[in-house]
């Protein structure tokens, strides 16, 4: 059908000082085209020099995107955008599809001058959350920059999520998918939602470009958490934060140095997996579980999947230990599946081991495999002493 008209994105600066728009981008460049020119936005003023439109041929339906504005000295503001592509109409003898969309408006609130593109009629659902593979736009996405690191948070609407869980029944899989690239990605739920998930034997997944995290909701002792935080019965005011973060450069360097000394090759940038509970400013970390928690780490295309000997935990003190790991292929991409009873910083390594004194031994393959996986270390000097 014919080219869809562009919709204006109104960017308002609600800060105290003037600022400059450096760029505007869409999280769905295959669906939305963002065009325009950067410019100075005076404090309290707006500009409408940026537009968004669906690509030609975008199927009829409702499509969402996250619009990211980079402004000032690299600060970031985001907003959810929804465009509805109407099906072609045969009236008048030809196709003339209607396209309706939300013009951008509204602004941020930080004192340094914060522009923010935001729909004037924001979609009440926001960004997608999934249950049992079905998607509904009941999440809110926010991005901020703290200490030069980009943090993206997805918060599902608690009332809508609980209602949806009731419809789905027991053993549901709740997935929070995040397609944007950030230094840290957070799924934020209320304790009352997590408790309802636990009561229904649900599983929670956070799926991101850096890794995926899958945990049974019964691993959150919600009542004990609330008691420890002094929240009593105020579960709706207790938040549960599931976070994945790229390691700091200093942490990666430490891991690299430690592993080099052990003759181990680091194949993937380390990732932190963290669970936190918060109430009224008080926080506790949830770090130990009674059943395995699954992490799925994508293997870079530059890495031979056959070289993944194991996943490991790297402590901030430089300590390392093996965690159960296997490699799987999905949609022409390789992933390492790591299972553990704790949270920490994880990475994947190459550590081939062949003990000199197990050649022709009946357990040669098993011994060398366990050595490669860092389960056993031998007796030193490349010896295992299998008959000791």
Short mmCIF file of C-alpha atoms in Angstrom, two decimals:
data_model
loop_
_atom_site.label_atom_id
_atom_site.label_comp_id
_atom_site.label_asym_id
_atom_site.label_seq_id
_atom_site.Cartn_x
_atom_site.Cartn_y
_atom_site.Cartn_z
CA UNK A 1 0.00 0.00 0.00
CA UNK A 2 0.97 3.64 -0.27
CA UNK A 3 3.47 5.33 2.01
CA UNK A 4 2.11 6.03 5.47
CA UNK A 5 2.21 9.65 6.68
CA UNK A 6 4.78 10.61 9.28
CA UNK A 7 3.68 11.59 12.77
CA UNK A 8 5.36 14.36 14.71
CA UNK A 9 7.23 13.60 17.91
CA UNK A 10 6.90 16.56 20.25
CA UNK A 11 9.90 16.76 22.58
CA UNK A 12 9.52 18.96 25.63
CA UNK A 13 12.30 20.04 27.99
CA UNK A 14 10.88 20.23 31.51
CA UNK A 15 14.30 20.81 33.09
CA UNK A 16 15.87 23.99 34.35
CA UNK A 17 18.50 24.53 31.63
CA UNK A 18 18.66 24.39 27.84
CA UNK A 19 19.78 21.14 26.25
CA UNK A 20 20.56 19.70 22.81
CA UNK A 21 18.99 16.65 21.17
CA UNK A 22 21.78 14.46 19.75
CA UNK A 23 19.73 11.61 18.34
CA UNK A 24 16.36 9.84 18.38
CA UNK A 25 16.13 6.12 17.65
CA UNK A 26 13.50 3.38 17.65
CA UNK A 27 13.92 -0.01 19.32
CA UNK A 28 12.14 -1.48 16.26
CA UNK A 29 13.98 -0.02 13.25
CA UNK A 30 12.49 -2.72 11.03
CA UNK A 31 9.01 -1.35 11.78
CA UNK A 32 9.47 2.36 12.47
CA UNK A 33 11.47 5.06 10.69
CA UNK A 34 12.54 7.99 12.87
CA UNK A 35 13.68 11.10 11.02
CA UNK A 36 14.54 14.63 11.97
CA UNK A 37 17.21 17.04 13.08
CA UNK A 38 18.80 17.59 16.45
CA UNK A 39 18.51 21.01 17.97
CA UNK A 40 18.57 23.09 21.08
CA UNK A 41 15.50 22.79 23.30
CA UNK A 42 15.18 25.68 25.70
CA UNK A 43 14.14 24.97 29.27
CA UNK A 44 10.37 24.68 29.41
CA UNK A 45 10.05 24.69 25.60
CA UNK A 46 9.24 22.05 22.97
CA UNK A 47 10.35 21.12 19.44
CA UNK A 48 8.55 19.04 16.80
CA UNK A 49 11.32 18.62 14.22
CA UNK A 50 11.42 14.83 14.61
CA UNK A 51 8.90 12.44 13.05
CA UNK A 52 8.12 8.72 13.11
CA UNK A 53 6.29 6.57 10.56
CA UNK A 54 5.80 2.86 9.94
CA UNK A 55 7.83 1.27 7.16
CA UNK A 56 6.03 0.65 3.90
CA UNK A 57 4.24 -2.68 3.99
CA UNK A 58 3.98 -2.95 7.76
CA UNK A 59 1.07 -5.37 8.42
CA UNK A 60 -2.19 -4.01 9.74
CA UNK A 61 -2.42 -4.03 13.51
CA UNK A 62 -1.00 -2.29 16.55
CA UNK A 63 2.78 -2.00 16.73
CA UNK A 64 4.83 -0.65 19.63
CA UNK A 65 8.34 0.72 19.95
CA UNK A 66 10.56 2.38 22.51
CA UNK A 67 11.82 5.78 21.34
CA UNK A 68 15.19 6.70 22.86
CA UNK A 69 16.45 10.28 22.92
CA UNK A 70 20.12 10.99 23.54
CA UNK A 71 20.65 14.57 24.67
CA UNK A 72 23.14 16.86 26.38
CA UNK A 73 26.30 15.00 27.43
CA UNK A 74 24.96 11.56 26.62
CA UNK A 75 21.95 11.49 28.95
CA UNK A 76 19.06 9.29 27.85
CA UNK A 77 15.27 9.58 27.98
CA UNK A 78 12.78 7.02 26.66
CA UNK A 79 9.09 6.77 25.88
CA UNK A 80 6.72 4.11 24.60
CA UNK A 81 5.16 4.72 21.20
CA UNK A 82 2.22 2.89 19.61
CA UNK A 83 1.13 3.16 15.97
CA UNK A 84 -1.96 1.46 14.61
CA UNK A 85 -1.93 0.46 10.94
CA UNK A 86 -5.49 0.13 9.70
CA UNK A 87 -6.37 -2.51 7.07
CA UNK A 88 -6.83 -1.31 3.48
CA UNK A 89 -10.22 0.13 2.61
CA UNK A 90 -11.86 -0.66 -0.72
CA UNK A 91 -14.08 2.45 -0.65
CA UNK A 92 -13.56 4.79 -3.58
CA UNK A 93 -12.26 1.99 -5.77
CA UNK A 94 -8.73 1.81 -4.47
CA UNK A 95 -6.58 0.97 -1.50
CA UNK A 96 -6.11 3.81 0.91
CA UNK A 97 -5.13 2.36 4.27
CA UNK A 98 -5.72 4.51 7.29
CA UNK A 99 -2.80 4.96 9.62
CA UNK A 100 -3.33 6.30 13.06
CA UNK A 101 -0.59 6.95 15.54
CA UNK A 102 0.27 8.75 18.70
CA UNK A 103 2.04 12.06 18.24
CA UNK A 104 4.92 12.47 20.66
CA UNK A 105 4.47 14.89 23.52
CA UNK A 106 5.28 15.45 27.22
CA UNK A 107 8.68 15.62 28.78
CA UNK A 108 11.08 14.58 31.50
CA UNK A 109 11.55 15.94 34.96
CA UNK A 110 15.27 16.09 35.74
CA UNK A 111 16.73 19.42 36.71
CA UNK A 112 19.60 19.38 34.20
CA UNK A 113 17.27 19.79 31.24
CA UNK A 114 15.54 16.55 30.32
CA UNK A 115 13.72 16.14 27.03
CA UNK A 116 11.57 13.09 26.56
CA UNK A 117 9.58 12.00 23.52
CA UNK A 118 6.31 10.60 24.77
CA UNK A 119 2.99 9.85 23.10
CA UNK A 120 0.21 12.30 23.81
CA UNK A 121 -2.13 9.32 24.02
CA UNK A 122 0.14 6.70 25.62
CA UNK A 123 -0.83 3.09 25.10
CA UNK A 124 -2.17 1.88 28.45
CA UNK A 125 -0.48 -1.48 27.97
CA UNK A 126 3.04 -0.27 27.28
CA UNK A 127 5.65 -2.85 26.30
CA UNK A 128 5.09 -6.60 25.98
CA UNK A 129 5.02 -9.14 28.80
CA UNK A 130 4.31 -12.80 28.01
CA UNK A 131 2.57 -15.67 29.77
CA UNK A 132 2.75 -19.14 28.23
CA UNK A 133 3.95 -17.63 24.96
CA UNK A 134 1.06 -15.16 24.67
CA UNK A 135 1.92 -11.46 24.67
CA UNK A 136 0.10 -8.45 26.12
CA UNK A 137 1.39 -4.89 26.41
CA UNK A 138 1.17 -4.57 30.19
CA UNK A 139 4.76 -3.50 30.91
CA UNK A 140 6.32 -0.09 31.42
CA UNK A 141 9.86 0.50 30.17
CA UNK A 142 12.16 3.15 31.64
CA UNK A 143 15.80 3.88 30.88
CA UNK A 144 18.21 6.02 32.85
CA UNK A 145 21.96 6.57 33.01
CA UNK A 146 23.76 6.19 36.33
CA UNK A 147 27.55 6.58 36.57
CA UNK A 148 27.79 6.41 32.76
CA UNK A 149 25.99 3.06 32.68
CA UNK A 150 22.65 2.59 30.93
CA UNK A 151 19.97 0.88 33.05
CA UNK A 152 16.71 -0.35 31.53
CA UNK A 153 13.81 -1.40 33.77
CA UNK A 154 10.63 -3.24 32.78
CA UNK A 155 7.76 -3.07 35.29
CA UNK A 156 4.69 -5.19 34.52
CA UNK A 157 1.38 -3.74 35.71
CA UNK A 158 0.72 -5.76 38.90
CA UNK A 159 -3.09 -5.78 38.73
CA UNK A 160 -3.16 -6.79 35.07
CA UNK A 161 -0.50 -9.45 35.62
CA UNK A 162 -2.38 -10.99 38.57
CA UNK A 163 -5.61 -11.01 36.59
CA UNK A 164 -3.85 -12.68 33.67
CA UNK A 165 -2.27 -15.28 35.97
CA UNK A 166 -5.70 -16.17 37.28
CA UNK A 167 -6.88 -16.83 33.73
CA UNK A 168 -3.88 -19.00 32.90
CA UNK A 169 -4.00 -21.15 36.03
CA UNK A 170 -1.17 -23.17 37.56
CA UNK A 171 2.34 -23.78 36.17
CA UNK A 172 2.35 -20.65 34.00
CA UNK A 173 5.59 -19.28 32.56
CA UNK A 174 5.82 -15.49 32.90
CA UNK A 175 8.37 -13.97 30.52
CA UNK A 176 9.67 -10.41 30.61
CA UNK A 177 11.33 -9.91 27.20
CA UNK A 178 13.70 -6.97 26.75
CA UNK A 179 15.06 -6.27 23.26
CA UNK A 180 17.07 -3.14 24.04
CA UNK A 181 20.80 -3.16 24.77
CA UNK A 182 21.81 -1.81 28.18
CA UNK A 183 24.56 -2.23 30.75
CA UNK A 184 21.93 -3.41 33.24
CA UNK A 185 18.45 -4.79 32.60
CA UNK A 186 15.93 -5.08 35.43
CA UNK A 187 12.58 -6.82 35.78
CA UNK A 188 10.64 -5.18 38.61
CA UNK A 189 7.70 -6.92 40.31
CA UNK A 190 5.76 -6.39 43.50
CA UNK A 191 6.04 -9.04 46.20
CA UNK A 192 2.30 -9.65 46.03
CA UNK A 193 2.65 -10.60 42.34
CA UNK A 194 5.58 -12.94 43.07
CA UNK A 195 3.67 -14.57 45.93
CA UNK A 196 0.69 -15.16 43.66
CA UNK A 197 3.06 -16.70 41.12
CA UNK A 198 4.52 -18.96 43.81
CA UNK A 199 1.03 -20.01 44.94
CA UNK A 200 0.30 -21.02 41.35
CA UNK A 201 3.65 -22.81 40.81
CA UNK A 202 4.63 -20.30 38.12
CA UNK A 203 8.05 -19.75 36.59
CA UNK A 204 9.57 -16.31 35.96
CA UNK A 205 11.89 -15.55 33.03
CA UNK A 206 13.84 -12.41 32.18
CA UNK A 207 15.02 -12.63 28.56
CA UNK A 208 17.57 -10.08 27.35
CA UNK A 209 20.27 -9.74 24.68
CA UNK A 210 23.03 -10.39 27.24
CA UNK A 211 21.47 -13.50 28.85
CA UNK A 212 18.27 -15.08 30.11
CA UNK A 213 17.33 -15.95 33.68
CA UNK A 214 14.71 -18.52 34.67
CA UNK A 215 13.60 -19.13 38.27
CA UNK A 216 10.68 -20.88 39.94
CA UNK A 217 8.64 -18.34 41.88
CA UNK A 218 8.63 -20.60 44.95
CA UNK A 219 12.32 -19.72 45.37
CA UNK A 220 11.23 -16.31 46.71
CA UNK A 221 10.33 -16.72 50.42
CA UNK A 222 8.05 -13.70 50.24
CA UNK A 223 6.64 -13.84 53.78
CA UNK A 224 10.13 -14.19 55.29
CA UNK A 225 11.43 -11.39 53.06
CA UNK A 226 8.67 -9.03 54.13
CA UNK A 227 9.28 -9.88 57.78
CA UNK A 228 13.02 -9.27 57.43
CA UNK A 229 12.37 -5.91 55.78
CA UNK A 230 9.81 -4.93 58.41
CA UNK A 231 7.04 -4.76 55.82
CA UNK A 232 4.59 -6.94 57.77
CA UNK A 233 1.62 -7.51 55.45
CA UNK A 234 2.42 -4.66 53.04
CA UNK A 235 3.42 -6.96 50.18
CA UNK A 236 2.25 -4.49 47.54
CA UNK A 237 4.93 -2.07 48.77
CA UNK A 238 7.76 -4.63 48.64
CA UNK A 239 9.48 -4.84 45.25
CA UNK A 240 11.43 -7.76 43.82
CA UNK A 241 14.18 -6.84 41.37
CA UNK A 242 15.65 -9.36 38.91
CA UNK A 243 18.74 -7.81 37.37
CA UNK A 244 21.41 -8.77 34.86
CA UNK A 245 24.42 -6.51 34.44
CA UNK A 246 27.52 -6.48 32.28
CA UNK A 247 30.63 -6.72 34.41
CA UNK A 248 32.64 -3.57 34.98
CA UNK A 249 35.86 -3.38 32.98
CA UNK A 250 37.82 -3.75 36.24
CA UNK A 251 35.90 -6.95 37.06
CA UNK A 252 36.53 -8.37 33.58
CA UNK A 253 40.23 -7.57 33.90
CA UNK A 254 40.38 -9.30 37.29
CA UNK A 255 38.66 -12.40 35.90
CA UNK A 256 40.96 -12.42 32.87
CA UNK A 257 44.07 -12.13 35.04
CA UNK A 258 43.00 -14.89 37.43
CA UNK A 259 42.05 -17.27 34.65
CA UNK A 260 45.24 -16.63 32.69
CA UNK A 261 47.27 -17.71 35.72
CA UNK A 262 45.29 -20.95 35.77
CA UNK A 263 45.73 -21.57 32.05
CA UNK A 264 42.04 -20.89 31.36
CA UNK A 265 40.73 -18.84 28.44
CA UNK A 266 37.88 -16.38 29.03
CA UNK A 267 35.45 -16.67 26.09
CA UNK A 268 32.52 -14.45 27.10
CA UNK A 269 32.28 -11.15 28.96
CA UNK A 270 31.15 -11.88 32.55
CA UNK A 271 27.55 -11.15 33.54
CA UNK A 272 26.19 -10.43 37.02
CA UNK A 273 22.90 -12.06 38.04
CA UNK A 274 21.25 -10.40 41.05
CA UNK A 275 17.96 -10.65 42.93
CA UNK A 276 17.04 -7.89 45.38
CA UNK A 277 14.05 -7.19 47.61
CA UNK A 278 13.32 -3.62 48.72
CA UNK A 279 10.91 -1.93 51.11
CA UNK A 280 10.96 1.69 52.20
CA UNK A 281 14.62 2.13 51.20
CA UNK A 282 15.84 -1.08 52.90
CA UNK A 283 17.27 -3.79 50.63
CA UNK A 284 18.27 -7.43 50.98
CA UNK A 285 19.89 -9.67 48.39
CA UNK A 286 18.45 -13.09 47.59
CA UNK A 287 21.40 -15.27 46.77
CA UNK A 288 20.75 -18.93 47.68
CA UNK A 289 18.11 -21.27 46.35
CA UNK A 290 16.82 -24.78 47.04
CA UNK A 291 16.52 -25.75 43.39
CA UNK A 292 18.63 -24.93 40.35
CA UNK A 293 18.19 -21.54 38.71
CA UNK A 294 18.79 -21.54 34.96
CA UNK A 295 20.82 -18.97 33.07
CA UNK A 296 21.16 -19.04 29.28
CA UNK A 297 24.17 -17.17 27.92
CA UNK A 298 24.46 -16.57 24.15
CA UNK A 299 27.74 -17.74 22.67
CA UNK A 300 29.32 -15.09 20.40
CA UNK A 301 29.49 -16.06 16.74
CA UNK A 302 33.28 -15.58 16.92
CA UNK A 303 33.55 -18.37 19.52
CA UNK A 304 33.58 -22.07 18.58
CA UNK A 305 30.82 -23.66 20.69
CA UNK A 306 32.97 -26.79 20.96
CA UNK A 307 35.42 -24.75 23.01
CA UNK A 308 32.92 -24.11 25.79
CA UNK A 309 34.17 -26.49 28.45
CA UNK A 310 32.19 -25.02 31.33
CA UNK A 311 30.54 -22.04 32.90
CA UNK A 312 32.15 -20.69 36.03
CA UNK A 313 31.39 -18.33 38.89
CA UNK A 314 33.97 -15.60 39.44
CA UNK A 315 34.07 -14.08 42.91
CA UNK A 316 35.03 -10.46 43.51
CA UNK A 317 38.05 -11.84 45.38
CA UNK A 318 39.21 -13.66 42.25
CA UNK A 319 37.98 -17.09 43.32
CA UNK A 320 36.46 -19.34 40.65
CA UNK A 321 34.42 -22.52 40.65
CA UNK A 322 32.62 -24.71 38.14
CA UNK A 323 28.85 -24.73 37.64
CA UNK A 324 26.88 -27.36 35.65
CA UNK A 325 26.84 -26.28 32.00
CA UNK A 326 25.81 -27.63 28.62
CA UNK A 327 25.59 -26.13 25.10
CA UNK A 328 22.42 -26.10 23.02
CA UNK A 329 21.54 -24.81 19.56
CA UNK A 330 18.35 -22.83 18.97
CA UNK A 331 17.33 -20.96 15.83
CA UNK A 332 20.83 -21.34 14.34
CA UNK A 333 22.44 -19.79 17.42
CA UNK A 334 24.43 -21.53 20.16
CA UNK A 335 23.80 -20.93 23.86
CA UNK A 336 25.37 -22.15 27.08
CA UNK A 337 22.82 -23.28 29.67
CA UNK A 338 24.19 -22.79 33.18
CA UNK A 339 22.47 -24.11 36.31
CA UNK A 340 23.37 -23.00 39.82
CA UNK A 341 22.01 -22.68 43.36
CA UNK A 342 23.43 -19.17 43.85
CA UNK A 343 23.67 -15.80 42.12
CA UNK A 344 26.99 -14.18 41.28
CA UNK A 345 29.12 -13.18 38.28
CA UNK A 346 29.19 -15.86 35.57
CA UNK A 347 31.21 -16.42 32.43
CA UNK A 348 32.16 -19.19 29.97
CA UNK A 349 35.67 -20.60 29.58
CA UNK A 350 37.89 -22.89 27.48
CA UNK A 351 40.00 -25.18 29.67
CA UNK A 352 41.21 -28.33 27.88
CA UNK A 353 42.92 -30.78 30.25
CA UNK A 354 44.76 -34.04 29.46
CA UNK A 355 46.41 -35.60 32.51
CA UNK A 356 49.63 -37.30 31.50
CA UNK A 357 49.11 -40.39 33.68
CA UNK A 358 45.58 -41.37 32.61
CA UNK A 359 46.42 -42.31 29.02
CA UNK A 360 44.88 -45.73 28.29
CA UNK A 361 43.20 -45.72 31.70
CA UNK A 362 39.60 -47.02 31.59
CA UNK A 363 38.35 -43.69 33.01
CA UNK A 364 40.59 -41.48 30.84
CA UNK A 365 37.78 -39.60 29.12
CA UNK A 366 35.78 -39.00 32.30
CA UNK A 367 38.84 -37.83 34.25
CA UNK A 368 39.99 -35.42 31.55
CA UNK A 369 36.43 -34.14 31.10
CA UNK A 370 36.11 -33.40 34.82
CA UNK A 371 39.51 -31.69 34.75
CA UNK A 372 38.46 -29.55 31.79
CA UNK A 373 35.27 -28.60 33.62
CA UNK A 374 37.33 -27.60 36.68
CA UNK A 375 35.56 -30.19 38.84
CA UNK A 376 38.86 -31.90 39.70
CA UNK A 377 42.35 -30.45 39.63
CA UNK A 378 44.61 -33.49 39.92
CA UNK A 379 47.73 -33.82 42.03
CA UNK A 380 49.82 -31.17 40.26
CA UNK A 381 52.43 -31.30 37.49
CA UNK A 382 49.70 -32.48 35.08
CA UNK A 383 49.21 -35.71 37.07
CA UNK A 384 45.99 -37.20 38.39
CA UNK A 385 47.22 -40.45 40.00
CA UNK A 386 44.06 -42.41 39.05
CA UNK A 387 45.01 -45.51 41.04
CA UNK A 388 45.85 -43.71 44.26
#
